[in-house]
XYZ file of C-alpha atoms in Angstrom:
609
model
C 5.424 -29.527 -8.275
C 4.666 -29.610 -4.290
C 2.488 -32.693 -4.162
C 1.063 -34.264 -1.119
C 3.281 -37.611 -1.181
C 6.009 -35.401 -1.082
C 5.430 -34.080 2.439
C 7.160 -36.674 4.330
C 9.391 -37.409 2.226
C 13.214 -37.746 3.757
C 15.322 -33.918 3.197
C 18.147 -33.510 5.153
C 20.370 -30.735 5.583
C 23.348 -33.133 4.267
C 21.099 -33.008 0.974
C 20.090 -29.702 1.130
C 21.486 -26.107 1.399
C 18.872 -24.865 3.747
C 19.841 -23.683 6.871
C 17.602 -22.589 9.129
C 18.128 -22.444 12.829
C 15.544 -21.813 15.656
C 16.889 -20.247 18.725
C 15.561 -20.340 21.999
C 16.261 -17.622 24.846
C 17.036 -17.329 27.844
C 16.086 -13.835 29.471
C 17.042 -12.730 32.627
C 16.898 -8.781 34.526
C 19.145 -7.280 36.476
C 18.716 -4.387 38.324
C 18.139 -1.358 37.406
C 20.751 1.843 38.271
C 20.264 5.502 37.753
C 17.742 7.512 37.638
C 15.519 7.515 34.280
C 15.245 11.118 32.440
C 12.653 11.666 30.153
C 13.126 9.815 26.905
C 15.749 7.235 28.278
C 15.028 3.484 28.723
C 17.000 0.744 29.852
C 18.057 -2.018 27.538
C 14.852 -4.327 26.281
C 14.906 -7.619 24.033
C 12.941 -7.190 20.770
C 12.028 -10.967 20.237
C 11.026 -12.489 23.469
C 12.332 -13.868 26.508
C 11.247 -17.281 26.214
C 13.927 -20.334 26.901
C 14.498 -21.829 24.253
C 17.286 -24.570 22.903
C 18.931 -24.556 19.602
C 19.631 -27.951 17.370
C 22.466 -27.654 14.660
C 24.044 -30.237 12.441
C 28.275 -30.814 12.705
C 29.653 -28.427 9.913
C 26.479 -25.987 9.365
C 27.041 -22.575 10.370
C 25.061 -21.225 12.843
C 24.195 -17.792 13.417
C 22.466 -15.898 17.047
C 20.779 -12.828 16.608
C 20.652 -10.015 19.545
C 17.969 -7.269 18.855
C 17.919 -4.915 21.869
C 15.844 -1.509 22.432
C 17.588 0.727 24.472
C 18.217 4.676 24.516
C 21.066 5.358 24.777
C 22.324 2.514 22.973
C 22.811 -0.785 24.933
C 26.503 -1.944 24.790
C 26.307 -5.878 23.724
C 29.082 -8.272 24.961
C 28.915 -12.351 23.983
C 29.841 -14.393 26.662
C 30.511 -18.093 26.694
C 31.564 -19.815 29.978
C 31.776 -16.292 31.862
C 34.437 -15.931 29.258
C 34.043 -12.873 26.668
C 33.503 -14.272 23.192
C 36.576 -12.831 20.838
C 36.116 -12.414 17.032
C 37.856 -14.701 14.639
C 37.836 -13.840 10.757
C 38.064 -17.603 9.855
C 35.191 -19.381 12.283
C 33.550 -16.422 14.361
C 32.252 -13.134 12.984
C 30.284 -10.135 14.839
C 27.946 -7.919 13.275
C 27.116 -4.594 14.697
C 24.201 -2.798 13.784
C 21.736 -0.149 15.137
C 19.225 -2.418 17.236
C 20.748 -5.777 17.182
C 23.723 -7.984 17.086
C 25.185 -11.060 15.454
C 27.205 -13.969 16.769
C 28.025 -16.153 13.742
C 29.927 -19.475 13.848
C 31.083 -21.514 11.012
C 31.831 -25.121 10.536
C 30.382 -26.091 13.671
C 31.907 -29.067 15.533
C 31.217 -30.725 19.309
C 33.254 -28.366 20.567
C 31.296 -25.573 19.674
C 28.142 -26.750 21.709
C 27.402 -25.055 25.111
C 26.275 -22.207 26.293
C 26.291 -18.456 24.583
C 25.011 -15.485 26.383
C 24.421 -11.880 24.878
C 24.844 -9.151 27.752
C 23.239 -5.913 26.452
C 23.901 -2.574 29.274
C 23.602 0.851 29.826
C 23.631 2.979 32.769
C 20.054 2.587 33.044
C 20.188 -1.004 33.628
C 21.554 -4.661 32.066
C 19.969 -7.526 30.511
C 21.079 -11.138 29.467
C 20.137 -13.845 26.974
C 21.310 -17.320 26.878
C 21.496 -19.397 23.720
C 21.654 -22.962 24.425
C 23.615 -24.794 21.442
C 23.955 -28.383 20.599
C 25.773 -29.792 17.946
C 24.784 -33.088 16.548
C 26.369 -35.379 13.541
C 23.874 -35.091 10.384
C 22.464 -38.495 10.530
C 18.334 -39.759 9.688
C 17.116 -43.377 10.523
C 13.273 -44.325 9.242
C 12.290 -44.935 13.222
C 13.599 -41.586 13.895
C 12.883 -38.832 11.117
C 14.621 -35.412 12.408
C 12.599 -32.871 9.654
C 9.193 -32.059 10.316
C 6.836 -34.390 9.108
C 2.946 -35.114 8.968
C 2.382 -31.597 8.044
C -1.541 -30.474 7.363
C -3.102 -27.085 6.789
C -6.820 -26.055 8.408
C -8.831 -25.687 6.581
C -7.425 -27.876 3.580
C -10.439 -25.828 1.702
C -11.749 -22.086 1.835
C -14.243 -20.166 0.208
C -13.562 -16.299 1.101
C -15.126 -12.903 -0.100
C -12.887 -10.534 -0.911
C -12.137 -7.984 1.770
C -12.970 -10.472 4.639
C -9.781 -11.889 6.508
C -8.548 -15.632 6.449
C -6.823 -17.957 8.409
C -5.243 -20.831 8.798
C -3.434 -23.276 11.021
C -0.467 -25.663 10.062
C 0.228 -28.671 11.872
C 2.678 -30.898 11.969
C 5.253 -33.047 14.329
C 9.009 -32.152 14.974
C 11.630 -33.725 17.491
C 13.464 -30.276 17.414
C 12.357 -26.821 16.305
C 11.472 -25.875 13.179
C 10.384 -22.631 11.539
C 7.504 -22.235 9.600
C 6.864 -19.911 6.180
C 3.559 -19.312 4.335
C 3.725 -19.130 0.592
C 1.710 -18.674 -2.271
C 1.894 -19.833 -5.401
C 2.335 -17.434 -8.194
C 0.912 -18.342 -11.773
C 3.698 -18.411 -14.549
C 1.737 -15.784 -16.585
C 1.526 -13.673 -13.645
C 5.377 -13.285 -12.296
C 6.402 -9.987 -13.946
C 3.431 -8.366 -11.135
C 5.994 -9.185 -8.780
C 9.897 -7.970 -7.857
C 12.430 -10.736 -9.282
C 14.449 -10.902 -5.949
C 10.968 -11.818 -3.740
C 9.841 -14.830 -5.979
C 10.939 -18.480 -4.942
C 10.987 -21.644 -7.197
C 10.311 -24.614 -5.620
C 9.892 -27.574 -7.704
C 9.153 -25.422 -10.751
C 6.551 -23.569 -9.407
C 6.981 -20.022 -8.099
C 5.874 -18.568 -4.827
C 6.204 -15.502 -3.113
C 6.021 -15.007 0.725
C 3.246 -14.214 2.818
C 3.501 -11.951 6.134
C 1.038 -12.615 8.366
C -0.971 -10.379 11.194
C -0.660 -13.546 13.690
C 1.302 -13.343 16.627
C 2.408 -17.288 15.992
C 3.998 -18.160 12.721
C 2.095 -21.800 12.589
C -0.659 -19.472 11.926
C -1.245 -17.025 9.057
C -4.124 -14.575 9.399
C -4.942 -12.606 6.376
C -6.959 -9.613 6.849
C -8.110 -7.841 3.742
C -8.104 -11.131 1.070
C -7.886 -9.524 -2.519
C -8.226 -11.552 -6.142
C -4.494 -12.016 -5.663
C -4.819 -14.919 -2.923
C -6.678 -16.803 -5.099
C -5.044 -20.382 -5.369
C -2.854 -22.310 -4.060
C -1.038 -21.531 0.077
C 1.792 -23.775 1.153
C 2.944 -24.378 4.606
C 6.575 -24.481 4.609
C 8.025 -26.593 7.481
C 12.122 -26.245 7.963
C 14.553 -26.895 10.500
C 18.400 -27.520 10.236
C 17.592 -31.293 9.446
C 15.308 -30.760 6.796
C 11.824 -29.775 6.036
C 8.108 -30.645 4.547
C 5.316 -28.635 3.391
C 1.096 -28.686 2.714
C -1.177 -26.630 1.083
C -4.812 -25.366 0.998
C -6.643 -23.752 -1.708
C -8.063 -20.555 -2.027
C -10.965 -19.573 -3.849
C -11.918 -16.035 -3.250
C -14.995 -14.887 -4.301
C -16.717 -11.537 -5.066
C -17.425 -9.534 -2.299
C -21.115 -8.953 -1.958
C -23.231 -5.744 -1.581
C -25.277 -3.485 -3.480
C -24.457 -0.324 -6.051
C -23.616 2.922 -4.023
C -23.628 6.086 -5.788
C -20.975 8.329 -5.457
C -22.748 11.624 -6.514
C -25.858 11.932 -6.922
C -27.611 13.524 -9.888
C -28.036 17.202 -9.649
C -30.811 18.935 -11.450
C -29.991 20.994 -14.361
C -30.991 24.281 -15.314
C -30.413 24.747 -19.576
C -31.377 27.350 -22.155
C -32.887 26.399 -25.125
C -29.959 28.231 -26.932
C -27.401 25.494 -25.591
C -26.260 22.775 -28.177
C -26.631 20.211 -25.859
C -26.572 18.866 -22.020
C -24.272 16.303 -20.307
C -25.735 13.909 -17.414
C -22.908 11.810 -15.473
C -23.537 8.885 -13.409
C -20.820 7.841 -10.943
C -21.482 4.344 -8.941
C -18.816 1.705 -7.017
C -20.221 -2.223 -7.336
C -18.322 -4.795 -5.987
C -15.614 -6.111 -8.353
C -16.608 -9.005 -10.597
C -19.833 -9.288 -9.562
C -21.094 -7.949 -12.652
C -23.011 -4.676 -13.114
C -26.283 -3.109 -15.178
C -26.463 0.372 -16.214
C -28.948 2.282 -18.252
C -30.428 5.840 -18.519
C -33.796 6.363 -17.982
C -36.235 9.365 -18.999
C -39.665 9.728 -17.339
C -39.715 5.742 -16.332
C -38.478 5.133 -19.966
C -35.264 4.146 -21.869
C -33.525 6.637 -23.366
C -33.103 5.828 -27.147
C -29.637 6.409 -28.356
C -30.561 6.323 -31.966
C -32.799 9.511 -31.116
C -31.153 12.340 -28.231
C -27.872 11.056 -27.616
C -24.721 12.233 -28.597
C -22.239 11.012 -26.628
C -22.746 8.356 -24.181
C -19.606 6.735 -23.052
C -18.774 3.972 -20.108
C -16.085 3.620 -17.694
C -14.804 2.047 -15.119
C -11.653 1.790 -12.802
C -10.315 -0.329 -9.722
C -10.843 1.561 -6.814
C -8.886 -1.226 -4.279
C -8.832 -5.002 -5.091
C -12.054 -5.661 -4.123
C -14.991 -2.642 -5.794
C -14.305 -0.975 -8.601
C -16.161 2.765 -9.740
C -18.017 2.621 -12.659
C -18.678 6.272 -14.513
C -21.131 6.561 -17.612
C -21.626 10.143 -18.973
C -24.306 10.924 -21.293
C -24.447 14.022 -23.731
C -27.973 15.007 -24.970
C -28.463 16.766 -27.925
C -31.086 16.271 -30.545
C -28.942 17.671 -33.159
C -28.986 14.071 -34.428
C -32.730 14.711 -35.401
C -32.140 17.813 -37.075
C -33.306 20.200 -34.459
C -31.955 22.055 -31.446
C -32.511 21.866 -27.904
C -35.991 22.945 -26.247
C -38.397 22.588 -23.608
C -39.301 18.995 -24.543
C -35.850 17.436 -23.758
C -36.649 18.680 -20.320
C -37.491 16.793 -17.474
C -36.780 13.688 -14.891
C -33.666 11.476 -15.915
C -33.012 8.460 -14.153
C -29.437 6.411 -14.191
C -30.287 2.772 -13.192
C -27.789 0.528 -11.774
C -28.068 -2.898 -11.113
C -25.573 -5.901 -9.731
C -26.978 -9.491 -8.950
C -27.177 -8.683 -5.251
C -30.544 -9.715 -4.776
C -31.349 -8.002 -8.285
C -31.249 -4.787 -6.783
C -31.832 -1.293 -8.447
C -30.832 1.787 -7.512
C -32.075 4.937 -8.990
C -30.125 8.188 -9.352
C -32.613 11.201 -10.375
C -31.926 14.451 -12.143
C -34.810 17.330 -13.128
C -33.562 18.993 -16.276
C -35.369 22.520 -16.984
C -35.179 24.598 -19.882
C -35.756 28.443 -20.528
C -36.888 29.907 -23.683
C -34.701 32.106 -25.687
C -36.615 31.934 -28.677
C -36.530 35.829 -29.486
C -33.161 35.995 -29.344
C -32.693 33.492 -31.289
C -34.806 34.387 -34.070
C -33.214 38.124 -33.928
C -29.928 36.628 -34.752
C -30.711 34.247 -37.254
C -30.997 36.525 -40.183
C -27.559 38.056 -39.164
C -25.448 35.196 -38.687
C -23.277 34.945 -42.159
C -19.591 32.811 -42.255
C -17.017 35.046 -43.228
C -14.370 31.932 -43.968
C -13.296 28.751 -42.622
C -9.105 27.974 -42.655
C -8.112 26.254 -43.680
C -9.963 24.482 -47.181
C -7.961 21.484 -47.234
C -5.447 20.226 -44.973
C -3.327 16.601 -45.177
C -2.107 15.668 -41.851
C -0.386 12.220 -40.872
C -2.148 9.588 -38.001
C -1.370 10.847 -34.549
C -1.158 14.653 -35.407
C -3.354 17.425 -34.394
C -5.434 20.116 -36.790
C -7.256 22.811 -36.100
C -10.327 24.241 -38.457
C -11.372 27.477 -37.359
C -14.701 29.390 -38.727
C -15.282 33.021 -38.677
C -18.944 34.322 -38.129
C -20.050 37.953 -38.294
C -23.202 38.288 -36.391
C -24.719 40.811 -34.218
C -25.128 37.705 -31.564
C -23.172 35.326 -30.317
C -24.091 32.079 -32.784
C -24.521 28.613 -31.974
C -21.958 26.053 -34.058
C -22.301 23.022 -34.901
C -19.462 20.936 -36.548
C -20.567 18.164 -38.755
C -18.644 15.655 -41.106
C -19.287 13.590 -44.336
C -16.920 10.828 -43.788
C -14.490 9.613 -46.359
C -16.385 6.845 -47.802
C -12.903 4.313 -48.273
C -12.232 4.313 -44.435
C -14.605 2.362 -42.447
C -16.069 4.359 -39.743
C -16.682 2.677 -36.284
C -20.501 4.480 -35.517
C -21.964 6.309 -38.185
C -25.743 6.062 -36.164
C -25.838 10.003 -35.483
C -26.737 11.347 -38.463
C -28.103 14.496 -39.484
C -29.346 15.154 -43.190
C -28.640 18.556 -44.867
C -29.095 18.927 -48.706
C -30.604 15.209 -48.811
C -26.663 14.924 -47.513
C -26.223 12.468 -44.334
C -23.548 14.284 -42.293
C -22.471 12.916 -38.474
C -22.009 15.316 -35.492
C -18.840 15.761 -34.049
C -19.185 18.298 -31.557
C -20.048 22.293 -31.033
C -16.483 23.433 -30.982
C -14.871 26.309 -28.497
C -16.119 29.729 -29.448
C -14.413 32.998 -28.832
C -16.104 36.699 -29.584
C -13.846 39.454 -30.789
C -16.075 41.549 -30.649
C -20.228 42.220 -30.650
C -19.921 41.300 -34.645
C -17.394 39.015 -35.137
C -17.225 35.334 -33.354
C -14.436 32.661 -33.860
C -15.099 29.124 -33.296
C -12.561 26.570 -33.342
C -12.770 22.454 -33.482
C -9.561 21.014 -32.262
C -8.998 17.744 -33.731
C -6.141 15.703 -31.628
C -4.529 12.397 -32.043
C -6.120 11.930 -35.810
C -6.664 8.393 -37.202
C -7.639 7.483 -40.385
C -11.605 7.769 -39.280
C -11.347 11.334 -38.681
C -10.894 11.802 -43.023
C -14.044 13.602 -44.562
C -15.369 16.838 -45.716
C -16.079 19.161 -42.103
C -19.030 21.472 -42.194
C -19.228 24.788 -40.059
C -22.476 24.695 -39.434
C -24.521 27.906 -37.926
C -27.550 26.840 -36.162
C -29.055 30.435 -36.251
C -29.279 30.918 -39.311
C -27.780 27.902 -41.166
C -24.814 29.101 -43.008
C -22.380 26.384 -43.420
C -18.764 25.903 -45.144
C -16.871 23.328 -46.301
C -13.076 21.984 -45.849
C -11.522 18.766 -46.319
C -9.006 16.620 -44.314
C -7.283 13.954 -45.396
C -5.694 11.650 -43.371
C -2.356 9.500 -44.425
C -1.033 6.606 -43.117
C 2.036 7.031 -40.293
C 5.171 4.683 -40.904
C 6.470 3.788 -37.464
C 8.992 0.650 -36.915
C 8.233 -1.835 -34.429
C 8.865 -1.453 -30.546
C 9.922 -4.173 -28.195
C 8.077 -4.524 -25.366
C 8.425 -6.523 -21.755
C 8.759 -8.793 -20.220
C 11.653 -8.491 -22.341
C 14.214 -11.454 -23.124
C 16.923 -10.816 -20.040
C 19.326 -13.270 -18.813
C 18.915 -16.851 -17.903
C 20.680 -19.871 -16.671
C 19.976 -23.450 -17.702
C 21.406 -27.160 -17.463
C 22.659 -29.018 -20.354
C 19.921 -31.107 -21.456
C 16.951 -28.883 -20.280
C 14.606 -27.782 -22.784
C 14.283 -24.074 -23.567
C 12.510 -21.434 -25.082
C 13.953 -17.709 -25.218
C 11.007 -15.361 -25.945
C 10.618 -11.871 -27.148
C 7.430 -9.620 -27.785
C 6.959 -6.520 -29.680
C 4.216 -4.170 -30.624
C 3.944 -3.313 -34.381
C 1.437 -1.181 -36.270
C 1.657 -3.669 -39.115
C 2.798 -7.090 -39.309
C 6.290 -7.498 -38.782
C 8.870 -9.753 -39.379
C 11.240 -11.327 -36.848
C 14.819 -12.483 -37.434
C 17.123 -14.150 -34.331
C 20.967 -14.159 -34.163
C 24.016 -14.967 -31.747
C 27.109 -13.288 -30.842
C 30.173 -14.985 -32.096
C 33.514 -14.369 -32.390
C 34.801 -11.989 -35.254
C 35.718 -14.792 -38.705
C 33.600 -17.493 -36.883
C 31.990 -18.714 -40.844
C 31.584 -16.804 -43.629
C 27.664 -16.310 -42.436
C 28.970 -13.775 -39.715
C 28.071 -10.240 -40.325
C 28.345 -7.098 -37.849
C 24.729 -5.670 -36.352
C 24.872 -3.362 -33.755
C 28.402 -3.447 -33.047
C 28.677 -7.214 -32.473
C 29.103 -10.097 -34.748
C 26.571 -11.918 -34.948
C 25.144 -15.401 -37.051
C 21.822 -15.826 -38.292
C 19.862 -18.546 -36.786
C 16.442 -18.364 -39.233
C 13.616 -16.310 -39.549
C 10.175 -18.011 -37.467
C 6.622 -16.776 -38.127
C 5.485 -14.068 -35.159
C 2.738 -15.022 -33.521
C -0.034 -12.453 -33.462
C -1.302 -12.246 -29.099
C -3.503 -9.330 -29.288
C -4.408 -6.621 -31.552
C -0.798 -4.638 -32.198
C 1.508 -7.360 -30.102
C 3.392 -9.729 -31.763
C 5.641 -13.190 -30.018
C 8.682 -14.624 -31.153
C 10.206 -17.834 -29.640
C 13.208 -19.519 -30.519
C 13.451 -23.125 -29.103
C 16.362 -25.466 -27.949
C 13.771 -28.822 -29.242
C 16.548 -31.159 -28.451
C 18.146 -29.610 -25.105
C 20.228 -27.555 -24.100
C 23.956 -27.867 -25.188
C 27.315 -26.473 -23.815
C 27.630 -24.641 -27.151
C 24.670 -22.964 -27.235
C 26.051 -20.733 -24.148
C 26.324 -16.983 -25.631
C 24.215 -13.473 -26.295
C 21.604 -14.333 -28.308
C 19.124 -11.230 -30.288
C 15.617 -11.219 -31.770
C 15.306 -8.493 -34.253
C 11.891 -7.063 -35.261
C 11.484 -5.058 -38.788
C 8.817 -3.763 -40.793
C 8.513 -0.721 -43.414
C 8.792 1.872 -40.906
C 11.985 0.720 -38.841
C 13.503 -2.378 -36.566
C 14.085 -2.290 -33.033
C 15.742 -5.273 -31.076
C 16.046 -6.967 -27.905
C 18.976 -8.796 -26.831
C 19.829 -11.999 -23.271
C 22.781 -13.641 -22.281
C 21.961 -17.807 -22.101
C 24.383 -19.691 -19.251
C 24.399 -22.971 -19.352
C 25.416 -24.822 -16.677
C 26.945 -28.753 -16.477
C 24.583 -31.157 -14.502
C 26.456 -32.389 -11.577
């Protein structure tokens, strides 16, 4: 854990494997030949032309970086003394690459200290830097401290909205140059939002690293702040010596402003020979301020018990900060046992509301509706089901059926589909209802209707991903002139095995005596059962038996532990730590009456120093 009496606490780089060296340039021009053609440049530095001088300890390896801009490219030459600088494979290496070069030195001693100086030229002019190196014994008294110590961070404390930009200042005292890194702390549940190879652990904890719009890295300027700073920043002071670190916390907080709609309403037009009418209502709020929605008609609230069909909520991040909410609403006052007319017309409201100030906004839509009454009643007489395919049909969860009813009419008719539900299966909202025969059917929808011709009319309800609450007895139902016809689905129950899921176990390295958990997840549409093993060699005891190709012992069967609906969690525990024989492959394997699936990591364990 980075705690605050650890800040000044002695590191040295004789403790420590961090190596970080500061260099400081010198920059100087010379002139300038030829004449430039369009395009060209002469040779430029990337990082500055500051002077600067570099610190390193006695066996370290140190490491100057040349970035030059140049076109065509700059030839780079390392000089030290006026004497070219000559690569040797065993204490000085060269790396070439398209903007910069690298002088690297290893096992630095006295000797090495002077004066290096990168020469970058082309025929458009030259350029030099000159690294300043000192080499020093690795030595720390208490009256002189060489890390960087007395480190704060400004504000220790901030309260941000999200979408405004922060920043802060670190301070802190150094005898030689140090190089500063902003980090933030990354909760252990929330890791796997993150690529493996950018996380650090530091003390335990994990961090990842922050790049800042500042031109100075003692400051870190974060435009844009989303839910993800929320927490814990560290200040990360380092120089070849050693280093030190603060924090601040972070609290980021909603960003404030009112509803906006995205559409408005627009009025609707509808004849009275329609089943029903859809309204939809799409607003952005700010995220997690909390929102209020509800339809309106005439100043009033809409009762769902009474017009609507289908009313349905959603909502979706639109960037880290405001998130679009969507709510459609389907009237149709089939669920009172009548169709649509002229009285289901007229001004609809959708009201949303945040805590803003308590503010409402109000998005208005004028429905009308025209009379088709005659044309209606002309057809009702002649509207007569010729048959509905098929009478009974047994499908399995998660497959599709279609039911498709023939009409013979001299107009187009009006369907309505309709279900009695199975009675054994519990069914989630059974509150439209509409009663035919003194029989309480629920609506599912109007279907997709196709003419063949003036007489005959096919309608179709496409039923797709069924679950056991789509069982019942269907009814065709003919609005004209209220034929109807029955068929029956039933609905059986799909076997499927369980299916590991991530994060999933991987590979991981411990020290003898740590204690350890291996863990490993799986979804399951029943309750499964979990059984772990390890890899051992082939005639290890007579408990060894092959699975998947590999021979493997059983270590016991734990209880699952049930996370959230259809998720199970295993864990298999090392209670008394770690041992040098419990190094191997170990597997987790997940069963139930449709199948198994497995997951498998490889457990190092290393011998503390």
């Amino acid at each position: 854990m980075l705690a605050n009496d650890d800040f000044n606490s002695p590191s040295t780089a004789c403790e420590m494997d961090l190596r970080v060296v500061v260099i400081y340039v010198i920059l100087s021009t010379c002139g300038v030949s030829g004449v430039l053609q369009k395009g060209h440049e002469p040779p430029e530095f990337l990082h500055g032309s500051e002077t600067k001088t570099s610190i390193s300890r006695k066996g370290a390896i140190l490491r100057l970086r040349c970035s030059v801009s140049a076109n065509p490219p700059a030839d780079v030459t390392w000089y030290r003394y006026d004497e070219e600088v000559v690569e040797d494979r065993k204490k000085i290496r060269m790396r070439v690459g398209l903007n910069h070069n690298a002088l690297t030195i290893r096992d630095l001693d006295s000797l090495d200290s002077g004066d290096y100086i990168c020469s970058a030229s082309n025929r458009y002019g030259k350029i030099t830097k000159t690294y300043t190196v000192s080499v020093v014994d690795c030595y720390l008294t208490d009256s002189q401290p060489l890390q960087p110590r007395a480190i704060t961070v400004v504000p220790p404390k901030l309260q941000v909205r999200c979408g405004d930009t922060a920043v802060f200042k670190c301070n802190y005292k150094s005898d030689f140059n140090s190089h500063i890194q902003w980090l933030l702390e990354v909760p252990a549940n929330s890791t796997s939002r993150y690529d493996p190879t950018s996380i650090l652990s530091v003390h335990s904890k994990s961090y990842v690293v922050l790049e800042s719009t500042a031109h100075n890295d003692d400051v870190l300027r974060l435009p844009n702040v989303t839910r993800a700073h929320n927490g814990k920043i560290v200040c990360l002071a380092a120089n070849t010596f050693g280093y030190g670190y603060n924090s601040t916390v972070v609290q980021v907080l909603p960003q404030s402003g009112l509803p906006a709609f995205v559409d408005e309403l627009e009025d609707l037009s509808v004849s009275t020979s329609a089943p029903n009418f859809t309204l939809t209502c799409v607003a952005r709020v700010p995220l997690d301020l909390g929102y209020y929605l509800q339809w309106e008609k005439e100043g009033e609230p809409i009762d769902p018990e009474v017009f609507v069909f289908h009313h349905l909520n959603q909502s979706r991040v639109v960037d880290a900060c405001v998130e679009e909410i969507s709510s459609t609403m389907t009237i149709s006052p089939l669920v009172q046992g009548h169709w649509l007319s002229a009285r289901e017309g007229g001004q609809y409201n959708c009201l949303v509301q945040n805590k803003t100030g308590s503010t409402i906004m109000y998005g208005q839509a004028t429905v009308t509706f025209q009379e088709n009454a005659n044309d209606n009643e002309a057809s009702k007489s002649q509207s007569a089901i010729v048959s509905l395919t098929p009478r009974r049909v047994t499908v399995q969860e998660g497959d599709s059926v279609s039911i498709y009813c023939h009409v013979r009419g001299e107009k187009k008719p009006l369907f309505a589909w309709l279900v009695k539900p199975d009675t054994s299966v519990p069914v989630c909202d059974i509150r439209h209802t509409l009663l035919i025969d003194y029989i309480s059917y629920r609506l599912v929808g109007s279907g997709e209707t196709w003419s063949r011709d003036e007489m005959n009319h096919l309608n179709i309800l496409q039923l797709d991903d069924v679950s056991m609450e789509h069982a019942g007895t269907y009814l065709c139902y003919v609005v004209q002139s209220g034929a109807r016809e029955e068929t029956t689905l039933t609905v059986l129950p799909r076997n499927v095995g369980p299916r590991v899921i991530a994060p999933f176990m991987g590979n991981r390295s411990v020290t003898v005596g740590e204690n350890s958990v291996l863990q490993c997840r799986a979804e399951s549409d029943n309750t499964p059962t979990v059984q772990w093993y390890k890899e051992v060699e082939e005639g290890y005891s007579d408990e060894t038996r092959s699975l998947f190709g590999m021979a493997v012992v059983s270590l016991g069967f734990p209880d699952p532990v049930w996370e959230t609906a259809g998720t199970y969690l295993s864990l298999y525990s090392f209670r008394d730590g770690v041992k040098v024989s419990d190094q191997g492959k170990y597997l987790c394997v997940w069963s139930n009456g449709g199948g198994q699936d497995y997951d498998q990591g490889y457990l190092r364990v290393r011998v503390r120093q």
